Each structure stands twice: as structure tokens, then as C-alpha cells.
Coordinates of C-alpha atoms and ligand atoms in Angstrom, one line a residue:
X1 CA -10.6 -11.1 -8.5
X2 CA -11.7 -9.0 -5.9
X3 CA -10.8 -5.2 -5.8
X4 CA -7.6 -5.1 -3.3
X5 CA -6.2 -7.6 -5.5
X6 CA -6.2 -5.9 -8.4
X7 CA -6.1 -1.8 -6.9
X8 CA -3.7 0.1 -5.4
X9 CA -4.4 1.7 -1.7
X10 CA -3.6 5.7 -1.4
X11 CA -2.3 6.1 2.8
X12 CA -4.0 10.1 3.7
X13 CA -2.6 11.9 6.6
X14 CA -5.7 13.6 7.1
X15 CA -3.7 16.3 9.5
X16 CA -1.5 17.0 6.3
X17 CA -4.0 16.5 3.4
X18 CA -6.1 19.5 2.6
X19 CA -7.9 22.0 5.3
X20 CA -11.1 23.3 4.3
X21 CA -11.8 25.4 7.0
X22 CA -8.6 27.9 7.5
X23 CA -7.2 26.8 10.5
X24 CA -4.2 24.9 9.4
X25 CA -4.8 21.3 9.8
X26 CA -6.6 18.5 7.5
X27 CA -9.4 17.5 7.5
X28 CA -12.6 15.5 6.2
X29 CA -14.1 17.6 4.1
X30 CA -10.9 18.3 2.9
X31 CA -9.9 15.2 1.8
X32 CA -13.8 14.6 -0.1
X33 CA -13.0 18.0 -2.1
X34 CA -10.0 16.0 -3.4
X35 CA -11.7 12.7 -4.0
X36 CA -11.5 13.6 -8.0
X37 CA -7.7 14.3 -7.7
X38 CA -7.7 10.6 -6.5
X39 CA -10.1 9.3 -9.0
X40 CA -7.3 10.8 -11.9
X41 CA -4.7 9.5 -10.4
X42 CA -6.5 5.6 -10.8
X43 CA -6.0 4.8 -7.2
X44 CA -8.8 2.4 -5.6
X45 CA -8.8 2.6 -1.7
X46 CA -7.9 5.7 0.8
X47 CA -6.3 4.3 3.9
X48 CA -7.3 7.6 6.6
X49 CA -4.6 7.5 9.3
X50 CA -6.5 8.1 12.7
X51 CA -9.3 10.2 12.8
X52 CA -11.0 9.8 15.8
X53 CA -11.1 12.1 18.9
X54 CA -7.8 12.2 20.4
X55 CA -5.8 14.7 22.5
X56 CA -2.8 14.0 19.5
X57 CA 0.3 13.1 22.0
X58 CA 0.4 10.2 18.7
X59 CA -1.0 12.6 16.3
X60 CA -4.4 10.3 16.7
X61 CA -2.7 7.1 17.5
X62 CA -3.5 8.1 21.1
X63 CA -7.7 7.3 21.1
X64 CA -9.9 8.8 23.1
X65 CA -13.1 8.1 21.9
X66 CA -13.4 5.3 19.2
X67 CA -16.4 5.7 17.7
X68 CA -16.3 9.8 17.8
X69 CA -14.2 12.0 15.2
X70 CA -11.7 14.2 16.5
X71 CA -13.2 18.0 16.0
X72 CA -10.5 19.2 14.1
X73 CA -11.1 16.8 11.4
X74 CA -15.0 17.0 11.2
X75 CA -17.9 15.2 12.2
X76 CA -19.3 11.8 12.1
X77 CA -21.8 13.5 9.3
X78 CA -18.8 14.8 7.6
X79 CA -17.3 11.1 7.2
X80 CA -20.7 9.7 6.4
X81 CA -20.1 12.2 3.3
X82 CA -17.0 11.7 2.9
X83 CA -17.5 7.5 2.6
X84 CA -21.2 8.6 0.4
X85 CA -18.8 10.7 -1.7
X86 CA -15.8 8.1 -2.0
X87 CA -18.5 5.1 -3.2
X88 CA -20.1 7.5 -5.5
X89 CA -16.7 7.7 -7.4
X90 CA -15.8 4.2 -7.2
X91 CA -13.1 4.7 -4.1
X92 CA -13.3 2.7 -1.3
X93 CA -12.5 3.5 2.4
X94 CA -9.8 2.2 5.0
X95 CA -9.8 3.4 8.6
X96 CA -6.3 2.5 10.9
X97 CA -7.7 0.8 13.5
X98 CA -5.3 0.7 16.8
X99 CA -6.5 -1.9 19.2
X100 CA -2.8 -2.1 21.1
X101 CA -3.3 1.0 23.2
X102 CA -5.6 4.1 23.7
X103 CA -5.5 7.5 24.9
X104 CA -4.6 7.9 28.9
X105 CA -7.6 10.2 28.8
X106 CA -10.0 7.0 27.8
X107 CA -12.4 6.9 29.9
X108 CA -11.9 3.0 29.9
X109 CA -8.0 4.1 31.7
X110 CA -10.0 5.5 34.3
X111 CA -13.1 3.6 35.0
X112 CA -11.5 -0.1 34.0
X113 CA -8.3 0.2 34.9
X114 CA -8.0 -3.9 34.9
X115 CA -8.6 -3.4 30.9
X116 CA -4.6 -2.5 31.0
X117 CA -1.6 -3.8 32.2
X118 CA -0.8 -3.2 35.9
X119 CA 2.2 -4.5 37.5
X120 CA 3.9 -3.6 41.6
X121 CA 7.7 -4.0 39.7
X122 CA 8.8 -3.2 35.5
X123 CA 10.5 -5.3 33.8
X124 CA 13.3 -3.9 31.4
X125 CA 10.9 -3.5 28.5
X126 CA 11.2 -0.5 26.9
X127 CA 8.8 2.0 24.8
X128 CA 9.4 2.9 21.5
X129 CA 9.9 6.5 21.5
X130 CA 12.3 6.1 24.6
X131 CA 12.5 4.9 28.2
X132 CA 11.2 2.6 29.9
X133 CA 7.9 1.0 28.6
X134 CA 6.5 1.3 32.4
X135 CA 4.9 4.2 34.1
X136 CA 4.7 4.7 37.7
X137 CA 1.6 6.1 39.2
X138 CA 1.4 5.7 43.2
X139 CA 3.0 2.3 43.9
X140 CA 1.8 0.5 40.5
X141 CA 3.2 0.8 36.6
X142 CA 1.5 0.0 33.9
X143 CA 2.8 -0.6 30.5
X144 CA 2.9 1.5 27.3
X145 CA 4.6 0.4 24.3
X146 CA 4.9 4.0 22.7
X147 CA 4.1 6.8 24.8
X148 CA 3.4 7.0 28.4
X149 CA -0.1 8.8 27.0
X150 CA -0.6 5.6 25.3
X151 CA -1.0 2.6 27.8
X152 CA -1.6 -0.8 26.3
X153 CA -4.5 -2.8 26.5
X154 CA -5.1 -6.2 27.8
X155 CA -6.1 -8.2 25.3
X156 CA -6.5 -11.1 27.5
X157 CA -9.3 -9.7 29.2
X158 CA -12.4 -10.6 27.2
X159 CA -14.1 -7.4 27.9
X160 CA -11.5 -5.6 25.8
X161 CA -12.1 -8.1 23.3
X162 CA -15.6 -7.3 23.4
X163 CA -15.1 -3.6 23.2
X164 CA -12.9 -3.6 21.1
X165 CA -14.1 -6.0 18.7
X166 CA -17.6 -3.4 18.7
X167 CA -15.5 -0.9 17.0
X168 CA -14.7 -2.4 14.5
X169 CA -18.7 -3.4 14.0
X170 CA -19.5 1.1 14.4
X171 CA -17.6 1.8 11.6
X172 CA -18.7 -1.6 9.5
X173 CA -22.3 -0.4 9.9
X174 CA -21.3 2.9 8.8
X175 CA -19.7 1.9 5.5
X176 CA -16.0 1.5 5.6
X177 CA -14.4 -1.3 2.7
X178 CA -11.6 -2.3 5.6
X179 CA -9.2 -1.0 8.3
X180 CA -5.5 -1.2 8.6
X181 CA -4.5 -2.6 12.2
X182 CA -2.1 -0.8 14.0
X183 CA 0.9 -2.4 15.9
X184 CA -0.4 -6.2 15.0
X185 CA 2.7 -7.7 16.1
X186 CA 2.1 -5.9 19.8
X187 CA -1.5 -7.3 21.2
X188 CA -0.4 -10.1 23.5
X189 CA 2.5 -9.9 25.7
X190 CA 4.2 -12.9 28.1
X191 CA 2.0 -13.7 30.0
X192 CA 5.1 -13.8 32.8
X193 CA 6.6 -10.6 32.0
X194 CA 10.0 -12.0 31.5
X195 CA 13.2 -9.7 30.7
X196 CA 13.6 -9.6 27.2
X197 CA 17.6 -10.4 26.3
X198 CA 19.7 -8.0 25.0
X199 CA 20.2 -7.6 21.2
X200 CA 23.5 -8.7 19.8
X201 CA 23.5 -6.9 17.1
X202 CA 22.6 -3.5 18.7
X203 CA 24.4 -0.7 16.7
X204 CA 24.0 1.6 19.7
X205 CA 21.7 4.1 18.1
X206 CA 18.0 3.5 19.2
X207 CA 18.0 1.9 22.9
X208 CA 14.7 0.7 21.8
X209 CA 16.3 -1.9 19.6
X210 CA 18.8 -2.8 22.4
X211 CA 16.3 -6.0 23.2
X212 CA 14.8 -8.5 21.5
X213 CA 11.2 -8.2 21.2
X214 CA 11.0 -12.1 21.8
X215 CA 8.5 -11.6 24.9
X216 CA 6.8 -8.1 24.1
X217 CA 5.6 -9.0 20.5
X218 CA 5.2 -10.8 17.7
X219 CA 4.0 -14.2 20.1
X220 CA 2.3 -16.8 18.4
X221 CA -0.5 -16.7 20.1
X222 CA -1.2 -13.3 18.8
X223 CA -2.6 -15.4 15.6
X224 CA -5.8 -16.0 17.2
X225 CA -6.2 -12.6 17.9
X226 CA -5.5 -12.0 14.2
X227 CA -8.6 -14.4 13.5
X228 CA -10.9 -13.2 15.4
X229 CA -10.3 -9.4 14.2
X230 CA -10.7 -10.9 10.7
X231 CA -13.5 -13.0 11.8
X232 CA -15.3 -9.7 12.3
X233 CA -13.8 -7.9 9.2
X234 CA -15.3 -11.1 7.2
X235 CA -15.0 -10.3 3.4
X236 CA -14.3 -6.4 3.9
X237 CA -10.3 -6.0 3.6
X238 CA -7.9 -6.6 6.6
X239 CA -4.3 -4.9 6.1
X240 CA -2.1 -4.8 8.7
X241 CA 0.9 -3.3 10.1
X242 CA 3.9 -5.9 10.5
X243 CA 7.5 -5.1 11.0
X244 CA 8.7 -8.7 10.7
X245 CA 11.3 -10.6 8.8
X246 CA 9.5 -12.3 5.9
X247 CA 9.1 -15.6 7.8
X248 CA 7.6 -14.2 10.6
X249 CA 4.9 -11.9 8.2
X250 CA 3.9 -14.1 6.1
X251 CA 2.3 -15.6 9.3
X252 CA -0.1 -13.0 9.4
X253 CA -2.0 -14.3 6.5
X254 CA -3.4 -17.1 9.0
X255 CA -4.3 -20.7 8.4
X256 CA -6.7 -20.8 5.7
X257 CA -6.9 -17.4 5.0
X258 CA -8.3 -17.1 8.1
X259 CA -6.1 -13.5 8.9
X260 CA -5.0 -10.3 7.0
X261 CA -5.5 -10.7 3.7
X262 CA -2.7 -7.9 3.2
X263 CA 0.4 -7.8 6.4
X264 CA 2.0 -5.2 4.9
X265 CA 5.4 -6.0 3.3
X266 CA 7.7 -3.1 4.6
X267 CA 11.0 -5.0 3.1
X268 CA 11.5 -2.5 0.3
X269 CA 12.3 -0.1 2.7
X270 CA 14.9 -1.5 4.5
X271 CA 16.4 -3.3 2.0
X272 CA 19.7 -2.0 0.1
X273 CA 19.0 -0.1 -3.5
X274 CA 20.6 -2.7 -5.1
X275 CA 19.3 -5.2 -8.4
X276 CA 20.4 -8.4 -6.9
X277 CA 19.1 -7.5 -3.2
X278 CA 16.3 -6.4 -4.5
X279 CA 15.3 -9.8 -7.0
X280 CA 16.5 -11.5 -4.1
X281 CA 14.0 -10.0 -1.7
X282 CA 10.9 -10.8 -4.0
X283 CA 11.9 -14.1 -4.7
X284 CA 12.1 -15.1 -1.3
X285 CA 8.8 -13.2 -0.4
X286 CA 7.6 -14.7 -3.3
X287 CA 8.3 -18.5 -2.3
X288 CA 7.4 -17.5 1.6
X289 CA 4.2 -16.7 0.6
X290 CA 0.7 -19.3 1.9
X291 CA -1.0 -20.9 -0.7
X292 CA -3.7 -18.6 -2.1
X293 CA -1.9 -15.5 -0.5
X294 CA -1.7 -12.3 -2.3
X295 CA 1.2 -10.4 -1.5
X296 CA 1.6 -6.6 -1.3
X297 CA 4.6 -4.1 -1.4
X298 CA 5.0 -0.6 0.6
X299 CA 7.7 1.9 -0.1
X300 CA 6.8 4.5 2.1
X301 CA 4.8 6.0 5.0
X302 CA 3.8 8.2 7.6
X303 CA 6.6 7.0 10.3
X304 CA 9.6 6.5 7.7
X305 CA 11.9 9.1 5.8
X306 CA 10.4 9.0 2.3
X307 CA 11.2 7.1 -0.6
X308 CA 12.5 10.4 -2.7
X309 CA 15.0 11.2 0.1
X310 CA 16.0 8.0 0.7
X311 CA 16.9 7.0 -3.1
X312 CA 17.4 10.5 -4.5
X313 CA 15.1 12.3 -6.8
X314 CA 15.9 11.0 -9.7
X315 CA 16.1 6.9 -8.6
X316 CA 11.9 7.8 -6.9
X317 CA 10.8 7.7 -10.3
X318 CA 12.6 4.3 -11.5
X319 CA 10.9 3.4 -7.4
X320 CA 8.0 4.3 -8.7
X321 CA 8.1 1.6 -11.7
X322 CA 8.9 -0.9 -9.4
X323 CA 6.5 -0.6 -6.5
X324 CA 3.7 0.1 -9.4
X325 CA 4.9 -3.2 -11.7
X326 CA 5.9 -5.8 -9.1
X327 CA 2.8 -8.7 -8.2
X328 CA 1.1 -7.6 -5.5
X329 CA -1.0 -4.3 -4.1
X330 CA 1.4 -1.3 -4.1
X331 CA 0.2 1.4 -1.1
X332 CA 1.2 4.6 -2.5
X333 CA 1.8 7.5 0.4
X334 CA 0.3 10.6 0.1
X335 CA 2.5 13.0 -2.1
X336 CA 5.1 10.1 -3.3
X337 CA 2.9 10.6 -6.4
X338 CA 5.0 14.3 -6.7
X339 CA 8.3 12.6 -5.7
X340 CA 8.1 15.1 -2.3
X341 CA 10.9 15.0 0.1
X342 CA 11.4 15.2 3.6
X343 CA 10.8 18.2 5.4
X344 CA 12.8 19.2 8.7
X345 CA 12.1 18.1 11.9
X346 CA 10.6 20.7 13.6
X347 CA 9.8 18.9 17.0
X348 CA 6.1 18.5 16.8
X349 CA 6.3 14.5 17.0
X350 CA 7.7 13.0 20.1
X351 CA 8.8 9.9 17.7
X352 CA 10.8 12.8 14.8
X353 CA 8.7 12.3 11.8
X354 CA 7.3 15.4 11.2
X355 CA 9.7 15.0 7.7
X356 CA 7.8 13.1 6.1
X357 CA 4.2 14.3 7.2
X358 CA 4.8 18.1 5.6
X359 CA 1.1 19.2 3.9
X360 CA 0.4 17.9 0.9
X361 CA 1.7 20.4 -2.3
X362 CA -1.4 20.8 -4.5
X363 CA 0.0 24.6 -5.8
X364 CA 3.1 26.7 -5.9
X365 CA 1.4 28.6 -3.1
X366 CA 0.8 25.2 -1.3
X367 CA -2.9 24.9 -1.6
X368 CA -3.3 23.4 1.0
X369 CA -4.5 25.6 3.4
X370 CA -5.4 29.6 3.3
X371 CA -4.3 30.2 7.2
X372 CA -1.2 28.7 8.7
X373 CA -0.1 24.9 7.7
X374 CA 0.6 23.3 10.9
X375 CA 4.1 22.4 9.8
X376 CA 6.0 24.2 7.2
X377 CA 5.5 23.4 3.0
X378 CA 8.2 21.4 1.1
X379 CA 9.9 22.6 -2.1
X380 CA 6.5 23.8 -3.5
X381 CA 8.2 23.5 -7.2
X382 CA 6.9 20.3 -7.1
X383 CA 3.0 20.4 -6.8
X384 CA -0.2 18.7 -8.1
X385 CA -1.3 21.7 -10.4
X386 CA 1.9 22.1 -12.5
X387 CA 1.7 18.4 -13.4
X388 CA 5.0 17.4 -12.8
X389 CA 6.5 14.2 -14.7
X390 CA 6.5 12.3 -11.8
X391 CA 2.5 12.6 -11.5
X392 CA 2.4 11.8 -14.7
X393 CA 4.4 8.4 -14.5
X394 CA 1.9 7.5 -11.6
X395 CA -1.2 8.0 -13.6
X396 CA 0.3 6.0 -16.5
X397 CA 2.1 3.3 -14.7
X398 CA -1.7 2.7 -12.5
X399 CA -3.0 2.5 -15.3
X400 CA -1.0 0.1 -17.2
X401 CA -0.3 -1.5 -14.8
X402 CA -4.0 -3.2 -14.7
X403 CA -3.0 -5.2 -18.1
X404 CA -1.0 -7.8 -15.3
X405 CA -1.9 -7.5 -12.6
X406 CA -2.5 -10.8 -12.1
X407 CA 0.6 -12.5 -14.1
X408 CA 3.1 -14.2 -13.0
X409 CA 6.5 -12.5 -11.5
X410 CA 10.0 -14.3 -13.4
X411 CA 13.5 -12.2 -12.6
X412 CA 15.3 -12.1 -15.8
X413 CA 18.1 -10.1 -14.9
X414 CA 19.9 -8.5 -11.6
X415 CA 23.2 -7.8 -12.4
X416 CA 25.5 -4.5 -12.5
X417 CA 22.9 -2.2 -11.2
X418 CA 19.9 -3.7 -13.9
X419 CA 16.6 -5.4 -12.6
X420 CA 14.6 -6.6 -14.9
X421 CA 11.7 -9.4 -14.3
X422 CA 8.8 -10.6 -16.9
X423 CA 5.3 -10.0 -15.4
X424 CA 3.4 -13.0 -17.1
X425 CA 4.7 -13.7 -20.8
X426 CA 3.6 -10.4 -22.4
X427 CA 4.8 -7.4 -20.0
X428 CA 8.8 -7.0 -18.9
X429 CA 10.0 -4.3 -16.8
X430 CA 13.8 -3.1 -16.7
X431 CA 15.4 -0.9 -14.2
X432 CA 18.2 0.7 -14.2
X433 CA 19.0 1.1 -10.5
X434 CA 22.3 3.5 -11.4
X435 CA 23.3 7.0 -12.7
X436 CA 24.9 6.0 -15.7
X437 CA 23.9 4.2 -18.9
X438 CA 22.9 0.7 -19.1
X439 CA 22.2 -2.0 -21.7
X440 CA 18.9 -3.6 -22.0
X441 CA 18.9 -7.4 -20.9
X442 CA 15.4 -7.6 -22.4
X443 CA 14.0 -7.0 -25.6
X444 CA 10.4 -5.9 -27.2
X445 CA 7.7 -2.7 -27.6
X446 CA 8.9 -0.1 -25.1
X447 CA 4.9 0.9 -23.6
X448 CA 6.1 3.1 -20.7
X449 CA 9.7 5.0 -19.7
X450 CA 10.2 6.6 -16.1
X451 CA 11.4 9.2 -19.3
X452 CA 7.8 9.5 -20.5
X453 CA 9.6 9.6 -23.9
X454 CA 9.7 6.8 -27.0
X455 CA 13.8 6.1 -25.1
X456 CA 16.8 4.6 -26.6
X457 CA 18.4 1.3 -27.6
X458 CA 19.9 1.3 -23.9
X459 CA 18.5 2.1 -20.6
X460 CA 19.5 5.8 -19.9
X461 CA 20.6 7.1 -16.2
X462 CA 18.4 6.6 -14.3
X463 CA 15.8 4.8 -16.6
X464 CA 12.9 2.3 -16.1
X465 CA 10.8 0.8 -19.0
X466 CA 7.9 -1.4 -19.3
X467 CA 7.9 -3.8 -22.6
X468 CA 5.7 -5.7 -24.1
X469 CA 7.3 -8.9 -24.9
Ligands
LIG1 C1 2.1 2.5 14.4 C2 1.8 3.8 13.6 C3 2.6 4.9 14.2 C4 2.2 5.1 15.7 C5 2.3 3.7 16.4 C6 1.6 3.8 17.7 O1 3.4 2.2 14.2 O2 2.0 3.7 12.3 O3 2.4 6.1 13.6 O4 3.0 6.0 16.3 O5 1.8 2.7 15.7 O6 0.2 3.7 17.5
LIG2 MG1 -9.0 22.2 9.1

């Protein structure tokens, strides 16, 4: 089995890691000081959100420079240490690559302006952190998904494809295990520009959802675009980001394993706190999934409110049990390991998720930096030195979790606010998705409670165990 299969990917938001140098914000050297932190905790990959020089309209989703690192995080000699020091501890290394768009201070934006999208008229396309998706300079537009800082690419020009396609090569020849793609579902757009109908089922909140995406993403022809990214990737690990019903994602994996070998499965998000919704969702992911696939679970990340606030405090840990026990590679976001929570929104990101991007909480003084965090610390009574249960349940749930990781999933039971399912025919895991008492519908050798205690006859408040059976 190869090593994504089996391990469990850490996201970083370097900004929001650890600062080594006083000034506030993350960075590279930072995050190799913390490598051994990592290394406890059993994880096996560090997915770096972007690092690369960027004027940060996105936060570094806005690119200036592709093959350069941003100043404020380091140097390209500080990440050849940092991927040295990561190997050297048995960690391998994920960049975000984000070939939809790049900085409008890319040189490319002003010496190849036919590497974008140019149109005389917009269409009613609209970007994702508001307005229109068009921006007007002299008598032309051209087209940005997100912000106007971030125009899009045309990825039916083969020079992009070329260029493009070379970045990924710099930072293969410099070491990296893999990248997560950003915006997957956005690199080829109609090629007629049409309208994109109006959604209706619009609940009137974000006008961004008002259309159907149905000729601004998510074409089919974006497949091949999918190979030919992976054809470059070869046996290094593709993951990327998909916001798509099930039967659109499992797409991603390509014909033949010829795509990502991990579209990331966002469903456990979005989907109600509920047992039956919840066995429901993985048995229909299950069955969607290609032959030979190996499927993959998220519950949280740097654009969405984080799992501890959306569930509660006490429900992250039984969260916890389930992203870490179901079949598939579990991404675990930076400080979900502490059960954090979402911080305020204190305007810094256009798109309103500085929340869940507060620094990480490594001491009751915060830890994370000796000047001024860039945003403000979370409830620092949760933090990495005072080994809080929750850090504990993450070290011992990784690290039980490798005795089946490869068996088979089997819901037994998703009834009255229970989910338990049989992970081969040794291991069974029961939830107890409620606050109040439950009893077991499984029997056998309790090896782990979210309790971290030898538990009862019945599943307590709030209550996940692992069996063997
Ligand atoms: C992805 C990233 C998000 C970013 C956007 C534009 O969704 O996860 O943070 O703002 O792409 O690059
Ligand atoms: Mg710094």
C-alpha cells in the first residue's frame, strides 16, 4: 500500500502556524521547528497552503511569482530545509498548487495578456467573493472567478499549459511528495461564454450561488486537464479541491486512475450531524466510488467555520473518531487536533474567514509568536503544551487507527442518534452523535473512548468507542 493510503495529511496555514522571526506571521522555519510536534502527533503529509510570492489580496491564492517564496515566509533555501528536515523525520510534503488564476501583478497579466480571458461584453457570471466575475479595464473585461486581483487563466492556450505545467516540474525537482490543486472544478470555461441560468433553489443569501455553475465549471472536458496535471505528478500524490455532489467528484479519479488519486470528499461538512445521514452519505460514496479508487474524508479547512464550532465542543471529539476511523485518508486541519474554535471575523479576508485561520495555540501565552499575531489568539485554555484530552484522542485514534486501515467499511447501526459501522471483522466503532446516554448496538473489547477512560456498559453523552470485535 503506498503511503497516502494508509496516512493521514496535516493542512498548515503557514501565515497562522508558528513565526520564527517576531514579526507576527508564519512562516517556514517556523513550521520545520514544529516538524517533531507533527511527528508525535503520527500524521504523515503536511499539505502548505500557498507559499509563494504574492501581494496576499487571497492570502497567497493570488501568485505572483510561482517558483519564488513569498518573503514573509522564507526563502527557497528555507523550504529546501524545511522538505530536508520533513524527509529526515519520515513526513512528506504537499504544496497547493493554483493553476485557475494568478496574481494581477504576474508579470504573465502584463506581458501575455492573451494567457487570460478577454472579452468586449460580460456575461452574468459572477465571482465568488461578490460581483460580477468581469473587470473592466479601457473597453475590454476579463474574467476572475474570485477576486478582481485574481484573473483566470486560459487554459486553452497551450502556452499556459506549458507554463503552467513547468511549475509543477520546479517544485518536483526540488522534492515535494505531491500538491493539492486548487479550484479543479474551475480550469475550462464555455467556450461560448453563455449565461449561466438562475438557481432554483437560491435561498437568497450568497448571490454567488444564485446561478448554476453549469457553463463556468465543473465541464467535462476539464478531465483531460485533470490528466495531464496527473500525467506530470506521475506516482507523487495528486489531491484536489472539488466541491461537487458525489457523482460529479468521484469523476476526478479519471479513467484508469488516470487523475487525482484523492478529490477531496468535502460531504462531511455539509452534511446534517445526524447517524442515518451520515451512514447514508458513506454508503453512497462508498458505492460511487471507481474501481481501484481510494476514497478520502475532510472535516475541515482553511475556508470553512471549523468542525468544533460547527458540532459543539463536546460532539468534535466523537468528529474526531469518525473522520480518524472511517476507510479512507482523513486531512486533519491545523489546530482541529486541540478542538479550536472560530475566532471573530476581523475583516482581514475579503471572502470572511479569518475565523477559522486564528494562529495556531501551542501555549497559554499563544506561542506562537513573541511580537504581534497578525490576527488575534483563540481561547488559549486550549493549547498544545497543556496536553489537552482532545490531543490526546488524536495521537491515539492515528495511531490505532493504522490496525485497519485497509478493512472493509459495514454500517451496523444508524438509528436514534447511534452510528456504529465494523471496519473489517476485528475493529467496530460506535458513536453516539447526542447529549444523552445511549445503548451500545455492538458488542466486544472497548480499545479506545473519545473518554480516554475504560467507559461503561452504554455509550455516555457524548461518547465514541472503538471495539475490537
Ligand atoms: C480555493 C482556496 C481558497 C481560495 C480560492 C481561490 O477555494 O481553498 O482559499 O480563496 O481557492 O484561490
Ligand atoms: Mg514570521
Amino acid at each position: 500500500m503506498t503511503w497516502w493510503r494508509r496516512g493521514v495529511i496535516y493542512e498548515i496555514y503557514p501565515r497562522s502556524f508558528q513565526d520564527s522571526d517576531g514579526d507576527g506571521v508564519g512562516d517556514l522555519r517556523g513550521i520545520t521547528a514544529r516538524l517533531p510536534y507533527l511527528r508525535a502527533l503520527g500524521v504523515d503529509a503536511i499539505w502548505l497552503t500557498p507559499i509563494y510570492q504574492s501581494p496576499q489580496a487571497d492570502f497567497g491564492y493570488d501568485i505572483s511569482d510561482h517558483t519564488a517564496v513569498d518573503p514573509q515566509y522564507g526563502s527557497l533555501d528555507d523550504f529546501d530545509a524545511l522538505v530536508a528536515a520533513a524527509h529526515a523525520q519520515e513526513l512528506r510534503v504537499l504544496l497547493d498548487y493554483v493553476p485557475n488564476h494568478t496574481s494581477d501583478q504576474h508579470r504573465w497579466f502584463r506581458e501575455h495578456p492573451d494567457w487570460y480571458y478577454w472579452r468586449d461584453e460580460p456575461n452574468n457570471w459572477r465571482a465568488a467573493f461578490g460581483g460580477s466575475a468581469w473587470e473592466r479595464v479601457g473597453d475590454r473585461y476579463y474574467l476572475h472567478t474570485y477576486l478582481r486581483e485574481q484573473p483566470d487563466l486560459n487554459w486553452r492556450n497551450p502556452e499556459v499549459r506549458a507554463a503552467m505545467l513547468d511549475v509543477l516540474r520546479f517544485w518536483l525537482d526540488r522534492g515535494v511528495d505531491g500538491f493539492r490543486v486548487d479550484a479543479m472544478r474551475q480550469l475550462l470555461k464555455d467556450p461560448d461564454w453563455r449565461d449561466n441560468p438562475v438557481n432554483p433553489d437560491w435561498d437568497g443569501v450568497d448571490p454567488f450561488e444564485s446561478l448554476l455553475k453549469v457553463h463556468s465549471a465543473d465541464l467535462d472536458e476539464v478531465q483531460d486537464v485533470v490528466a495531464e496535471i496527473r500525467s506530470v505528478i506521475g506516482d507523487r500524490l495528486m489531491v484536489a479541491e472539488v466541491y461537487s455532489p458525489i457523482e460529479r467528484l468521484v469523476r476526478y479519479y479519471g479513467k484508469n486512475g488516470n487523475g487525482a488519486q484523492l478529490p477531496f470528499n468535502f460531504h462531511l461538512i455539509t452534511t446534517p450531524w445526524d447517524a442515518a445521514a451520515i451512514a447514508d452519505l458513506v454508503e453512497r460514496y462508498e458505492a460511487a466510488l471507481p474501481e481501484g479508487a481510494w476514497p478520502n474524508w475532510v472535516l475541515g479547512n482553511h475556508d470553512r467555520p471549523r468542525v468544533a464550532s460547527r458540532v459543539g465542543t463536546a460532539q468534535a471529539r466523537v468528529a474526531a473518531m469518525l473522520l480518524l476511523t472511517l476507510r479512507g485518508t482523513p486531512t486533519l486541519y491545523y489546530g482541529d487536533e486541540l478542538g479550536m474554535i472560530d475566532g471573530p471575523d476581523t475583516g482581514h479576508d475579503p471572502g470572511g474567514r479569518d475565523g477559522e485561520r486564528t494562529p495556531m495555540q501551542w501555549t497559554a501565552g499563544g506561542g506562537f509568536t513573541t511580537g504581534e499575531p497578525w490576527l488575534p489568539y483563540g481561547d488559549l485554555s486550549v493549547n498544545v503544551q497543556d496536553e489537552p484530552a482532545m490531543l490526546r484522542l488524536h495521537r491515539d485514534l492515528i495511531a490505532l487507527r493504522r490496525e485497519f486501515a485497509e478493512a472493509d467499511y459495514r454500517t451496523l447501526h444508524a438509528d436514534d442518534g447511534v452510528l456504529a459501522y465494523a471496519r473489517g471483522d476485528h475493529h467496530a466503532v460506535a458513536l453516539n452523535l447526542t447529549g444523552e446516554p445511549r445503548p451500545l448496538p455492538v458488542h466486544g473489547e472497548r480499545l479506545l473512548s473519545t473518554h480516554l477512560d475504560g467507559g461503561a456498559e452504554r455509550l455516555r453523552a457524548d461518547e465514541g468507542v472503538v471495539l475490537r470485535i
